[in-house]
Coordinates of C-alpha atoms in Angstrom, one line a residue:
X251 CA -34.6 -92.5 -109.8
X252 CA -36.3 -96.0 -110.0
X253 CA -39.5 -96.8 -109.9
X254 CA -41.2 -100.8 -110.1
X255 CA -43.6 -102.2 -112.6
X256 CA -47.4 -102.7 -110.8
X257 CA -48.7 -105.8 -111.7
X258 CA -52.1 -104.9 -111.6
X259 CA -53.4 -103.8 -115.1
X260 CA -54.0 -99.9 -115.3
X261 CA -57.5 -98.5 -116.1
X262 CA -58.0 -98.4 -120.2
X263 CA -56.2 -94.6 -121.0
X264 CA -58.0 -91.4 -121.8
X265 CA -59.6 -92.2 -125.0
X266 CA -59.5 -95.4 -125.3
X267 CA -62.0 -96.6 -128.0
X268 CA -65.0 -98.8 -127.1
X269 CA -67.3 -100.8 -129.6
X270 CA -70.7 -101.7 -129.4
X271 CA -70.9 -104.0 -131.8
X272 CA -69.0 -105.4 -135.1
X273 CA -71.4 -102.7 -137.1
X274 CA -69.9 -99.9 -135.2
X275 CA -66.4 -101.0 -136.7
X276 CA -67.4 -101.6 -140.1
X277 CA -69.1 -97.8 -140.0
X278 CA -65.3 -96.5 -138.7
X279 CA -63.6 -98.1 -141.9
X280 CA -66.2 -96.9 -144.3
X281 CA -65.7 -93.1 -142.7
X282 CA -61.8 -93.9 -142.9
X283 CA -62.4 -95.0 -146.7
X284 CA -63.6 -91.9 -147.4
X285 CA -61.2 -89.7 -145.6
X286 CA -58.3 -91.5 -146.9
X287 CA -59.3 -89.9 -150.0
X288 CA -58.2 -86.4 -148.5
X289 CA -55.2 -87.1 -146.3
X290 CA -51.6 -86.7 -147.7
X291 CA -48.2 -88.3 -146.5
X292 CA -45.3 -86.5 -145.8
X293 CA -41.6 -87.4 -144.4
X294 CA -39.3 -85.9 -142.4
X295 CA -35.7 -86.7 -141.0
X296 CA -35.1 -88.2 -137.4
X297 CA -33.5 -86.8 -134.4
X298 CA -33.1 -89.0 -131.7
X299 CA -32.5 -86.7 -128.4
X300 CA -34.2 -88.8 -125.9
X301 CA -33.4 -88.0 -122.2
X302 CA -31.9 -90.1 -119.4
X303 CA -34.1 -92.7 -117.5
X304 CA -31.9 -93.2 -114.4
X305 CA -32.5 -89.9 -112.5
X306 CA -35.1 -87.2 -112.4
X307 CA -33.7 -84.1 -110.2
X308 CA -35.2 -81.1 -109.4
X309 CA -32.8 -78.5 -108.2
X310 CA -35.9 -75.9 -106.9
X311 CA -37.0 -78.2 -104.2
X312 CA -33.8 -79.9 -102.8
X313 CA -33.7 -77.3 -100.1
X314 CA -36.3 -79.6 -98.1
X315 CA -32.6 -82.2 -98.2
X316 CA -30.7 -82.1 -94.6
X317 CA -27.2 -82.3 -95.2
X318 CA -24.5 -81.4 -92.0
X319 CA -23.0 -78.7 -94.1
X320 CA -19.8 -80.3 -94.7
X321 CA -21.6 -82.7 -97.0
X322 CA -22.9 -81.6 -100.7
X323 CA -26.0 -83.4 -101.7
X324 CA -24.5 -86.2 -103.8
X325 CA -21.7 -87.4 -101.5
X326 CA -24.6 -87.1 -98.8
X327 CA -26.8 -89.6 -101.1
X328 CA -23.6 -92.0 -101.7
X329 CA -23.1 -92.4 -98.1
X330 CA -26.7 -93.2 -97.9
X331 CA -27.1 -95.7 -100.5
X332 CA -23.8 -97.7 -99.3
X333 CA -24.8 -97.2 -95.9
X334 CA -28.6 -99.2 -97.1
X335 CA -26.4 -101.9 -98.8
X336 CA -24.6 -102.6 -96.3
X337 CA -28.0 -102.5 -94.2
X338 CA -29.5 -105.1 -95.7
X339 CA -26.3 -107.3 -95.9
X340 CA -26.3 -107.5 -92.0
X341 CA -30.2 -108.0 -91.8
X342 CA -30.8 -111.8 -91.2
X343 CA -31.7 -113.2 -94.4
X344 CA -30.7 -110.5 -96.1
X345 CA -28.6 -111.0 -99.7
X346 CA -26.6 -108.4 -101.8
X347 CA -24.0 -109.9 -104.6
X348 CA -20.9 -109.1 -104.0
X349 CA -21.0 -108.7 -108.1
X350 CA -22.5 -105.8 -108.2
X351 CA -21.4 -102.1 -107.2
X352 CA -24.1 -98.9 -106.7
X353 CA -21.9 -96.3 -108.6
X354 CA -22.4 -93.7 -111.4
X355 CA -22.8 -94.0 -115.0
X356 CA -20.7 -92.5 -117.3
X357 CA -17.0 -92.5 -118.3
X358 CA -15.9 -90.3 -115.5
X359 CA -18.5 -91.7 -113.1
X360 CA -20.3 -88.0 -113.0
X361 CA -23.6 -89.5 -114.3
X362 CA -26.7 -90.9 -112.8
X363 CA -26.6 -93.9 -110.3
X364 CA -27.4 -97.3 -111.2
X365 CA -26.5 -100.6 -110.1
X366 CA -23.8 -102.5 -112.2
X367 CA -21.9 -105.3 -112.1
X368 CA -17.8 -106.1 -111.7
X369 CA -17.9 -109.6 -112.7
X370 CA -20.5 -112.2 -114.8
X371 CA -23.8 -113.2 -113.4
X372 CA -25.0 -115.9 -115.1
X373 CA -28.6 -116.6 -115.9
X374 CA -31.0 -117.3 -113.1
X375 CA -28.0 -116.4 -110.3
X376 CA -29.6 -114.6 -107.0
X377 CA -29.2 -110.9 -107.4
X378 CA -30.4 -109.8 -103.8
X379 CA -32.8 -111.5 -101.5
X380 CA -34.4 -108.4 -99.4
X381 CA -36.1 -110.0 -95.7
X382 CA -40.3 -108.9 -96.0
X383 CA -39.5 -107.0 -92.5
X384 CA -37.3 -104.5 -94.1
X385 CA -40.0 -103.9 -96.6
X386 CA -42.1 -101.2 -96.5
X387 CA -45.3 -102.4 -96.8
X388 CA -49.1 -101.7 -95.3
X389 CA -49.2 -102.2 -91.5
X390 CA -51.2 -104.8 -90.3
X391 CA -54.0 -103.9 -87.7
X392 CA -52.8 -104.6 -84.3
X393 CA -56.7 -106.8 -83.6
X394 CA -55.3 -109.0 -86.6
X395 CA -55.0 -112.7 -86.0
X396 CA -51.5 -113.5 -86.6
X397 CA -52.6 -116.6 -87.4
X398 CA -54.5 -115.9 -90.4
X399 CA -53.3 -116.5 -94.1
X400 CA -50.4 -114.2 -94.6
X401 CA -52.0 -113.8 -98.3
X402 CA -55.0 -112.1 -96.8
X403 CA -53.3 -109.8 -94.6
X404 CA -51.4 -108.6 -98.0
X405 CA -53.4 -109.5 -100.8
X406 CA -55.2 -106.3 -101.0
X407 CA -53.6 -103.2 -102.1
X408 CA -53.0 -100.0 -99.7
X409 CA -50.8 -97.7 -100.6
X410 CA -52.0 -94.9 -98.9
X411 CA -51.0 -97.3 -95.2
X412 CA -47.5 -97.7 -97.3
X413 CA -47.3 -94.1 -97.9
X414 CA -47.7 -93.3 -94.0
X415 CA -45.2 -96.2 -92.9
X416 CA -42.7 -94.6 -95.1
X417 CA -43.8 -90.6 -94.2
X418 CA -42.6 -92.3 -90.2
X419 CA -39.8 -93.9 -91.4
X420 CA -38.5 -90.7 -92.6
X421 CA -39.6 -88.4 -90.4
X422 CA -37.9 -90.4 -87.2
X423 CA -35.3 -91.6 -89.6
X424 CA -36.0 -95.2 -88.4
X425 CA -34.1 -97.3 -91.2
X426 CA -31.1 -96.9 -93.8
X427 CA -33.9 -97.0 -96.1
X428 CA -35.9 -94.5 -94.8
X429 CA -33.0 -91.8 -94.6
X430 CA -32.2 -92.8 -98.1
X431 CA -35.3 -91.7 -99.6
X432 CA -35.6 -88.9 -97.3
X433 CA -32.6 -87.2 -99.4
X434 CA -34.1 -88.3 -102.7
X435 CA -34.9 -84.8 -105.1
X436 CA -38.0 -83.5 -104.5
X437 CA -41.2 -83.2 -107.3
X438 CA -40.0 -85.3 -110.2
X439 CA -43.5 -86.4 -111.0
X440 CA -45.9 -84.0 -113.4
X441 CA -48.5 -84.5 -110.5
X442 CA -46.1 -82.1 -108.5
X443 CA -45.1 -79.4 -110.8
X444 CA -46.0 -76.1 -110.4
X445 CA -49.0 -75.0 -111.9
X446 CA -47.4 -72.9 -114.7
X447 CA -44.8 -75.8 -115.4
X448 CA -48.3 -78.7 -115.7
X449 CA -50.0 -75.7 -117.9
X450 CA -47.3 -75.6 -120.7
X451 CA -47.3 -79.6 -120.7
X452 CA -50.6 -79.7 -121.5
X453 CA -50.2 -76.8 -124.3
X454 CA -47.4 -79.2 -125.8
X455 CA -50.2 -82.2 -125.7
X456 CA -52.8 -80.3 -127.3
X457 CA -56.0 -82.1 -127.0
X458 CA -54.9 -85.5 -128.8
X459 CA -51.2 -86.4 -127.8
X460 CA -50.5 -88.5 -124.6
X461 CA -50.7 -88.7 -121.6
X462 CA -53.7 -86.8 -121.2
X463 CA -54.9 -84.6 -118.2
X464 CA -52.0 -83.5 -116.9
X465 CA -53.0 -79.8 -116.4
X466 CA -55.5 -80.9 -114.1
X467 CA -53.9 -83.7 -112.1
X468 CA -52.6 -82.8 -109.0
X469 CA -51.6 -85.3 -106.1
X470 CA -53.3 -83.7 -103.4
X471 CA -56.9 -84.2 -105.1
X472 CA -55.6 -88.1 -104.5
X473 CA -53.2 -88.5 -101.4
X474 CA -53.9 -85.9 -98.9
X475 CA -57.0 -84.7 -96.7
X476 CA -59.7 -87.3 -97.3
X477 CA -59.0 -88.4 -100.8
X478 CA -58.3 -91.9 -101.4
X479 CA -58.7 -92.5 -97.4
X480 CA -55.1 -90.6 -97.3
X481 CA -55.5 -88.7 -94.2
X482 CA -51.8 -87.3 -94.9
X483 CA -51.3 -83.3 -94.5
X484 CA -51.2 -81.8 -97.9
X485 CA -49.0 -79.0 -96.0
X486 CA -46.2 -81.3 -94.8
X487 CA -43.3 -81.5 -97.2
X488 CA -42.5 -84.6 -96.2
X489 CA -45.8 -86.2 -96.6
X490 CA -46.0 -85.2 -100.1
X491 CA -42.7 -86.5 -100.5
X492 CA -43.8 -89.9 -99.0
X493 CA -46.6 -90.3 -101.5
X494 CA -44.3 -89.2 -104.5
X495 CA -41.9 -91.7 -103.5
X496 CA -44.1 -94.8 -103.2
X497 CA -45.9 -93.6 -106.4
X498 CA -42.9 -93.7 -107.8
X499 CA -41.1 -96.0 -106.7
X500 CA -43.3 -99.0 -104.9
X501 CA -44.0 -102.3 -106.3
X502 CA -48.1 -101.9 -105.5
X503 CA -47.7 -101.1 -102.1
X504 CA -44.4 -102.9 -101.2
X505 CA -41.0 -100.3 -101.2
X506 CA -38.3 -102.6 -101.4
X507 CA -34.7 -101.9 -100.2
X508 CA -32.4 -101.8 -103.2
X509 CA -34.8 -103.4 -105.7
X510 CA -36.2 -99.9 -106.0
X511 CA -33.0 -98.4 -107.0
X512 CA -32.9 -100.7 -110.6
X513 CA -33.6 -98.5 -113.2
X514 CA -35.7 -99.2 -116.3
X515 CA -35.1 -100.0 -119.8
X516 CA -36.6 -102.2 -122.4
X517 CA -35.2 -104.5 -125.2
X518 CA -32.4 -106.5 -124.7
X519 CA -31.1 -104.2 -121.9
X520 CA -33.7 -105.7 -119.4
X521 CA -31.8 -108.2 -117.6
X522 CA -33.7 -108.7 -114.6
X523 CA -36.7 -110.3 -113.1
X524 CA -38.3 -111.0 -109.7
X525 CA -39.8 -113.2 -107.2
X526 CA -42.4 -113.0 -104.0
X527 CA -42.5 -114.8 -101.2
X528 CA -44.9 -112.9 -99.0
X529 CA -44.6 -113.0 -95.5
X530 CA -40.8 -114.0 -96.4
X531 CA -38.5 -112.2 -98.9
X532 CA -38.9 -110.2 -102.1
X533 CA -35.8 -111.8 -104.7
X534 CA -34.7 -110.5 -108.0
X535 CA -32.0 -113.0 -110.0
X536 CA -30.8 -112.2 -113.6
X537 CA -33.2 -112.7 -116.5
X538 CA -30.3 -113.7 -118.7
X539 CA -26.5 -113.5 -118.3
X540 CA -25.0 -110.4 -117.4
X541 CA -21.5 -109.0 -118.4
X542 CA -19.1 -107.4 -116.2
X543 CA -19.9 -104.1 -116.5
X544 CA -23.4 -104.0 -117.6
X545 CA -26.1 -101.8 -115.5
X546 CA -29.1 -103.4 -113.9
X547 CA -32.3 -102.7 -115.7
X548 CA -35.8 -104.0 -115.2
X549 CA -38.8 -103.3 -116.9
X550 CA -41.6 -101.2 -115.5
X551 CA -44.0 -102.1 -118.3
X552 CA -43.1 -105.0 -120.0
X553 CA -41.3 -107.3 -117.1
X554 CA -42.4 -111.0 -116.5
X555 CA -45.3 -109.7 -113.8
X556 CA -46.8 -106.5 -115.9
X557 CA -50.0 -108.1 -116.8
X558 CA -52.1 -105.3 -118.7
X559 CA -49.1 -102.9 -118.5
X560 CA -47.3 -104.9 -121.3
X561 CA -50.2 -103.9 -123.7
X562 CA -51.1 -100.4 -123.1
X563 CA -48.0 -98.9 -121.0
X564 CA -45.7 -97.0 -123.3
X565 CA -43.1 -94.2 -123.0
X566 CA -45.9 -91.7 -122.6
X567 CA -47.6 -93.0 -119.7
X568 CA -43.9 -94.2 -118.0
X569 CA -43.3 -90.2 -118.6
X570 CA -47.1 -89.2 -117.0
X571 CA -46.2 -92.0 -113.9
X572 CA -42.7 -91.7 -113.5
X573 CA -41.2 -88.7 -114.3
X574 CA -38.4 -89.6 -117.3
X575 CA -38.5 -90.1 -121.0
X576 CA -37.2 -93.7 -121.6
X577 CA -33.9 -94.6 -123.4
X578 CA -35.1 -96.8 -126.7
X579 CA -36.5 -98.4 -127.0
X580 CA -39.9 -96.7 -126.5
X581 CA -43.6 -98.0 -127.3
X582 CA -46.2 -95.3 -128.8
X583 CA -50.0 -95.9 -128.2
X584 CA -52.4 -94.0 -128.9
X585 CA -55.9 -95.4 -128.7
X586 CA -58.0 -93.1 -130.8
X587 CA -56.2 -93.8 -133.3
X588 CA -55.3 -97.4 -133.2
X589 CA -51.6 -96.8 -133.4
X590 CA -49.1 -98.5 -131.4
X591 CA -45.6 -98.9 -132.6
X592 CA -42.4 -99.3 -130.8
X593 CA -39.0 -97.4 -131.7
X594 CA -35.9 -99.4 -131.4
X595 CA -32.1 -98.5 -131.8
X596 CA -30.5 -99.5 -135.2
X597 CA -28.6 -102.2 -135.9
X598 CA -26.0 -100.2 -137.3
X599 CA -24.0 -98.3 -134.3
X600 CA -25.1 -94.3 -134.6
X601 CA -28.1 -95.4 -137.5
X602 CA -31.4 -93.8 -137.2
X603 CA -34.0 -95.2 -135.0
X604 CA -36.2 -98.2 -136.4
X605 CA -39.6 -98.5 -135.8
X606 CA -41.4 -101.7 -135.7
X607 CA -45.6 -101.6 -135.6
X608 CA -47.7 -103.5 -133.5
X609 CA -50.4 -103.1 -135.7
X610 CA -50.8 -102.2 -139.5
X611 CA -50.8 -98.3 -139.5
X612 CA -53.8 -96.7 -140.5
X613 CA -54.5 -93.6 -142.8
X614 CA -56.2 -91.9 -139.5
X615 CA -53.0 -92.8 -137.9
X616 CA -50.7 -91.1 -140.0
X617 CA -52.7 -88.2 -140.7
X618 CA -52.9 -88.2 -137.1
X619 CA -49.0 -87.9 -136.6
X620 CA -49.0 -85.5 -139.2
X621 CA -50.8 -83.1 -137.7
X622 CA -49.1 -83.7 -134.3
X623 CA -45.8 -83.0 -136.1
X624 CA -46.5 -79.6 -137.4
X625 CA -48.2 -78.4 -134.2
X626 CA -45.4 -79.7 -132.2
X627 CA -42.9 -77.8 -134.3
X628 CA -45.1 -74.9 -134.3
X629 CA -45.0 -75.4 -130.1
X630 CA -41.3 -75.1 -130.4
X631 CA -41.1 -72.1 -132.5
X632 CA -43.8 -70.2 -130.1
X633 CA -41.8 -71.5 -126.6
X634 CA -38.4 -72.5 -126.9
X635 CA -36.6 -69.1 -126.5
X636 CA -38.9 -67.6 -124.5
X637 CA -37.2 -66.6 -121.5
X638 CA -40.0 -65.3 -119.6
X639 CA -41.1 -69.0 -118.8
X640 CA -38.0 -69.2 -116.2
X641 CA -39.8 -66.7 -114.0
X642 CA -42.6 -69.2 -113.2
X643 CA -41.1 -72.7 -114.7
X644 CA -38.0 -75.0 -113.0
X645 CA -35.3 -75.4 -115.3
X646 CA -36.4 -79.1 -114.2
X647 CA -39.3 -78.9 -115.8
X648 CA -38.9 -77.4 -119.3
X649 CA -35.8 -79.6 -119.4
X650 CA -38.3 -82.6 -119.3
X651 CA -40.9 -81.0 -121.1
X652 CA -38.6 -80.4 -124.4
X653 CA -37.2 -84.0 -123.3
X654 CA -40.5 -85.4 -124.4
X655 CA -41.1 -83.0 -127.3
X656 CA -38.0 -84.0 -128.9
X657 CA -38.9 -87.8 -128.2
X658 CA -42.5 -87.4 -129.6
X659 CA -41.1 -85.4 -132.9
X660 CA -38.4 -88.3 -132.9
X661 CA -40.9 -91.3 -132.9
X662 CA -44.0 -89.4 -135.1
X663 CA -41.3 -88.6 -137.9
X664 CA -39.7 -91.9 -137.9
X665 CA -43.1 -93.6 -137.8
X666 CA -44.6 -91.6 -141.1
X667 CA -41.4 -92.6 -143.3
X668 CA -42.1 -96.1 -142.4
X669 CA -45.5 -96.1 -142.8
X670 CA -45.1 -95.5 -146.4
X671 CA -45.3 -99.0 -147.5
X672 CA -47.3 -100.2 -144.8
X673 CA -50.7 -98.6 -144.7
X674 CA -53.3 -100.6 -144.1
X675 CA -57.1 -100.7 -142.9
X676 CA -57.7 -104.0 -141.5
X677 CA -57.0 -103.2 -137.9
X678 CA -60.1 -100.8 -138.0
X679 CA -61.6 -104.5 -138.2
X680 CA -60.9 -105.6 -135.3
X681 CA -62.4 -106.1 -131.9
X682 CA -61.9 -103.1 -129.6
X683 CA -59.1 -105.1 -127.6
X684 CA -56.9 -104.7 -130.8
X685 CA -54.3 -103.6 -128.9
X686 CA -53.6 -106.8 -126.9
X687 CA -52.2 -107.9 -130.2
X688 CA -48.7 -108.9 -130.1
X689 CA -47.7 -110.3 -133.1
X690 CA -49.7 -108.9 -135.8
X691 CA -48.3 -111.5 -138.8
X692 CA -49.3 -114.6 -136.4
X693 CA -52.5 -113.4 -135.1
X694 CA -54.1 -110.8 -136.7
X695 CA -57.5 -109.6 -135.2
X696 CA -57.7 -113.6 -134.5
X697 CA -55.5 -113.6 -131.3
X698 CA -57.9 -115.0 -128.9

């Protein structure tokens, strides 16, 4: 599964802290002065068990996938996707490297797809070139002037027009493309779980822990009947397929060929970038030089074109929007709390996880991940071998849910240890857009 960074910045998250005034911060520190006075420290060991990024598959709901009965589901999807490369290779001004392969990960190619290369790519070298008619984009009214400014025809978003090109495109099988998707795995996003599987989630998030509001948020209070000027059927499988898909998997409201099959990783793994041309061709070329060998990753958060998502997009929100737990690295934010750290791989091959912060950790902070630890073991105690949860619950979804519990234990107890020698106050000082601080020893709260 692949989904596309949205440049547009995301509304501030669920309790996101807002000042008033420079007296309202000063109070904060004087209130965290005084309960530093009564919080402890405590360490605990690492254990890195993060799940995969590249594909989210729910067994439960692929009986809503066609297949002519002499085809199982994954040589069904190979045929697609080669059947879409070789698509867009015919299409007139269409552009695939012959460089890179679609094929599965792993040493016995038995793990997810991705897209990989069989020779070097050197910096700034054309990866694909996909033609803007393939895309699937918002349709232009038929009364529109095909004169006008191509920017103004597209500059606005709307997905929910993108989300009924592609719910055609599938249903009549139009495109490649469209039958592509149309045998993707069905509910991979928390806004489609069952009822029982969203209720658990939220009991592992408590009232604190990102992303919040998942119990309660549901795609058809969004994308179906009247909401959000979708007029899609909440009733029709495939619409709600559709909207999972291009909320998923869209780049705003543009669903390119190929480009949405990139997975996403951070660090030095990110190795891609692209371009628009609208009206003409959507192009992604190689960030830096790429082995032979290496997968294809771009950055849903922290690519070239993120704008706010670079700041406050981290591994929880990637798990609330697209349905995985990120490889490492990951970013933890957590507003209330000012704390926003990242967790990288060691330097040292099979080492612990480092973590590098943002900001200067706070006493609040730490306290906070404290308490988050011993309830999140407590969760695991109370749920883990309780059996009775596969009665109501996909094995798709506890699979992710203890996916993320293991992550968040992982980054909260690598995060105390190292916040041993590093406590500090003064980001309680700053501004309330602290967080748009990216280098703490150069800027400080002065990053303006």
């Amino acid at each position: 599964m692949t989904m596309n960074c949205k440049s547009r910045a995301p509304a501030p998250p669920p309790g996101h802290t807002t000042c008033s005034s420079t007296r309202f911060c000063v109070a904060i520190v004087i209130m965290l002065i005084a309960f530093s006075l009564f919080a402890t420290m405590a360490n605990a060991a690492t254990d890195c068990t993060t799940g995969s990024v590249e594909t989210c598959h729910n067994d439960a709901a692929d009986e809503h996938i066609a297949t002519d009965g002499a085809e199982d589901l994954d040589a069904l999807q190979d045929r697609l996707s080669q059947e879409l490369v070789d698509w867009i290779r015919s299409t007139e001004g269409g552009y695939i490297n012959e460089k890179v392969q679609l094929r599965r990960s792993g040493d016995n190619d038995d793990g997810p797809r991705g897209i990989f290369t069989n020779d070097v790519i050197e910096a700034d070298e054309i990866i694909c070139t996909i033609p803007w008619d393939i895309i699937v984009k918002p349709q232009q009214p038929e009364d529109d002037d095909e004169e006008d400014d191509e920017e103004d025809d597209y500059g606005e978003d709307d997905t929910c027009s993108t989300m009924q090109a592609l719910y055609d495109d599938m249903k009549e099988e139009r495109t490649p493309h469209g039958r592509y998707l149309k045998s993707m795995p069905r509910n991979f996003l928390p806004a489609w779980w069952s009822e029982a599987g969203r209720e658990l989630l939220q009991k592992l998030l408590g009232k604190r822990l990102p992303p919040q509001g998942v119990r309660d948020h549901h795609w058809t209070k969004n994308y179906a009947g009247e909401a959000e000027d979708c007029d899609g059927d909440m009733h029709d499988e495939l619409w709600s397929h559709a909207v999972a898909m291009v909320s998923g998997r869209a780049d705003d409201d543009l669903l390119v060929p190929f480009y949405d099959m990139i997975n996403h990783r951070n660090g030095e793994y990110m190795n891609t970038r692209h371009s628009i041309a609208e009206g003409r061709f959507y192009q992604l070329v190689a960030h830096r030089r790429i082995e032979a060998g290496e997968q294809l990753y771009n950055s849903y958060n922290q690519c070239t074109v993120c704008g706010g998502r670079h700041d406050e997009f981290g591994t929880p929100e990637m798990f609330f929007h697209y349905g995985f737990v990120e490889s490492l690295p990951h970013r933890w934010f957590v507003s209330q709390v000012r704390l926003k750290f990242d967790l990288i791989e060691s330097d040292d091959p099979g080492g612990e996880p480092q973590v590098k912060f943002m900001v200067p950790p706070s006493i609040w902070g730490v306290t906070f991940m404290e308490d988050e630890v011993r309830r999140l073991e407590q969760f695991g105690e109370d749920y883990r071998d309780d059996e009775g949860l596969a009665a109501t619950i996909s094995p798709f979804e506890l699979e992710m849910i203890w996916q993320y519990h293991n992550a968040v234990l992982t980054a909260f107890r690598a995060a105390i240890q190292a916040a041993e020698d590093e406590i500090d106050e003064s980001v309680w000082l700053c501004d309330c857009d602290w967080y748009l601080v990216r280098d703490w020893d150069k800027e400080g709260c002065n990053f303006w």
